Amino acid sequence: MNGFRAYYDDGIVIEHGNKRFIIDPLRKPGGSFNAVLITHGHRDHVNPRALHKVSPLVMSSETAAIIRARDGDYLRHFAVGPGSRLIIDDVVIESFNAGHVIGSLSYVLDFGDLRVGVTGGDFNVEPSILLDGAKGA
Ligand SMILES: [Zn+2]
């Protein structure tokens, strides 16, 4: 793998150099990957059955709680939240409030020579009654 590639394959796939990240996969992620990121708990963005034993898995604790309450699946994960920075294999994963539902996040993947912003496609830039609007990355 060289250069940058982003495409949709039952989930958003971001490839850069020898790194590969998968966002919101709806089936068990194939091939090698550095991490799987979940933007929020809506069923069209997360399929818990496909995520058992997937590691490392990154999401907010609120999203994990939504999945657990709705689907009965507890998924081992790295809990992140707005403003958090998690480093996996030298890639910095920054999390931002997506303002969509409780616990929804957008991410910036910082590869050092490239920063890539990722949303799950659902975000809201206007503050709503429950949630602050998305903050620009
Ligand atoms: Zn949604």
Coordinates of C-alpha atoms and ligand atoms in Angstrom, one line a residue:
M1 CA 0.0 0.0 0.0
N2 CA 1.3 3.4 -0.9
G3 CA -0.2 6.9 -0.9
F4 CA -3.6 7.7 0.2
R5 CA -6.9 5.9 -0.6
A6 CA -10.4 6.3 0.8
Y7 CA -13.3 4.2 -0.4
Y8 CA -16.5 2.6 0.8
D9 CA -16.7 -1.1 1.2
D10 CA -19.5 -1.8 3.7
G11 CA -17.7 0.8 5.7
I12 CA -15.3 3.6 5.1
V13 CA -11.8 2.5 4.5
I14 CA -8.9 4.9 4.8
E15 CA -5.5 3.7 3.6
H16 CA -2.2 5.7 3.8
G17 CA 1.3 4.3 3.6
N18 CA 1.1 0.9 5.2
K19 CA -1.8 1.9 7.5
R20 CA -5.4 1.0 7.2
F21 CA -8.4 2.1 9.2
I22 CA -12.0 1.1 8.8
I23 CA -14.9 3.2 10.0
D24 CA -18.4 1.9 10.7
P25 CA -18.0 -1.5 9.0
L26 CA -21.3 -3.3 8.6
R27 CA -19.7 -6.7 8.1
K28 CA -16.7 -8.3 9.8
P29 CA -13.6 -6.3 8.6
G30 CA -11.5 -8.2 6.2
G31 CA -7.8 -8.0 5.7
S32 CA -5.4 -6.3 8.0
F33 CA -6.2 -3.1 9.7
N34 CA -4.7 -0.9 12.4
A35 CA -8.0 0.0 14.1
V36 CA -11.8 0.0 13.5
L37 CA -13.6 3.2 14.5
I38 CA -17.3 3.6 15.2
T39 CA -18.9 7.0 14.8
H40 CA -22.2 6.4 16.5
G41 CA -24.6 3.7 17.6
H42 CA -27.3 3.9 14.9
R43 CA -27.9 0.5 13.4
D44 CA -27.0 1.6 9.9
H45 CA -23.5 2.5 11.2
V46 CA -22.8 -0.4 13.5
N47 CA -23.4 -4.1 13.3
P48 CA -22.4 -5.4 16.7
R49 CA -22.4 -9.1 15.5
A50 CA -19.6 -8.2 13.1
L51 CA -17.5 -6.6 15.7
H52 CA -17.0 -9.3 18.3
K53 CA -13.2 -10.0 18.7
V54 CA -12.4 -7.1 16.4
S55 CA -9.5 -5.2 18.0
P56 CA -8.5 -2.5 18.4
L57 CA -12.1 -1.1 18.3
V58 CA -12.6 2.6 19.1
M59 CA -15.8 4.3 20.0
S60 CA -17.3 6.5 22.7
S61 CA -18.5 4.9 26.0
E62 CA -21.9 6.3 25.2
T63 CA -22.0 4.4 21.8
A64 CA -20.9 1.2 23.6
A65 CA -23.7 1.7 26.1
I66 CA -26.3 2.2 23.4
I67 CA -25.1 -1.0 21.6
R68 CA -25.2 -2.9 24.9
A69 CA -28.7 -1.7 25.8
R70 CA -30.2 -2.2 22.4
D71 CA -28.4 -5.3 21.1
G72 CA -27.2 -6.9 24.3
D73 CA -23.6 -7.0 22.9
Y74 CA -20.7 -5.8 25.0
L75 CA -17.9 -4.9 22.7
R76 CA -14.4 -4.5 24.1
H77 CA -13.2 -1.1 23.0
F78 CA -11.0 1.9 23.6
A79 CA -13.3 4.6 24.9
V80 CA -12.7 8.0 23.4
G81 CA -14.6 11.3 23.5
P82 CA -14.6 14.8 22.2
G83 CA -11.1 16.3 22.5
S84 CA -9.4 13.0 23.2
R85 CA -6.3 11.8 21.4
L86 CA -5.5 8.2 21.0
I87 CA -2.3 6.9 19.3
I88 CA -2.4 3.6 17.5
D89 CA 0.6 2.5 15.5
D90 CA 2.0 6.0 15.3
V91 CA -1.3 7.4 14.0
V92 CA -3.0 10.0 16.2
I93 CA -6.8 9.6 16.4
E94 CA -8.5 12.8 17.4
S95 CA -12.2 12.7 18.4
F96 CA -14.7 15.5 18.0
N97 CA -18.4 15.8 18.9
A98 CA -20.4 15.1 15.8
G99 CA -23.6 16.5 17.3
H100 CA -25.8 13.8 15.8
V101 CA -26.8 11.6 18.7
I102 CA -25.5 11.1 22.2
G103 CA -21.9 9.8 22.0
S104 CA -21.6 10.5 18.2
L105 CA -18.1 11.3 17.1
S106 CA -16.2 12.4 14.0
Y107 CA -12.5 11.6 13.8
V108 CA -9.3 13.1 12.4
L109 CA -6.6 10.6 11.6
D110 CA -3.2 12.3 11.8
F111 CA -0.6 10.2 9.9
G112 CA 2.1 12.8 10.5
D113 CA 2.3 13.8 6.8
L114 CA -1.5 13.8 6.3
R115 CA -4.6 14.6 8.3
V116 CA -7.8 13.0 7.3
G117 CA -11.2 13.9 8.7
V118 CA -13.9 11.3 8.9
T119 CA -17.5 11.5 9.7
G120 CA -20.1 8.8 9.7
G121 CA -22.1 10.9 7.3
D122 CA -24.5 12.0 10.0
F123 CA -23.6 15.2 11.7
N124 CA -25.2 18.4 12.7
V125 CA -23.5 21.7 12.8
E126 CA -26.3 23.5 14.6
P127 CA -26.6 23.1 18.3
S128 CA -29.7 21.2 19.2
I129 CA -31.5 21.0 22.5
L130 CA -29.6 18.0 23.7
L131 CA -26.3 18.3 22.0
D132 CA -23.7 20.9 21.1
G133 CA -23.1 21.3 17.3
A134 CA -20.1 19.7 15.7
K135 CA -16.9 21.5 16.2
G136 CA -14.7 22.0 13.2
A137 CA -11.5 20.0 13.2
Ligands
ZN1 ZN -27.2 8.1 12.6

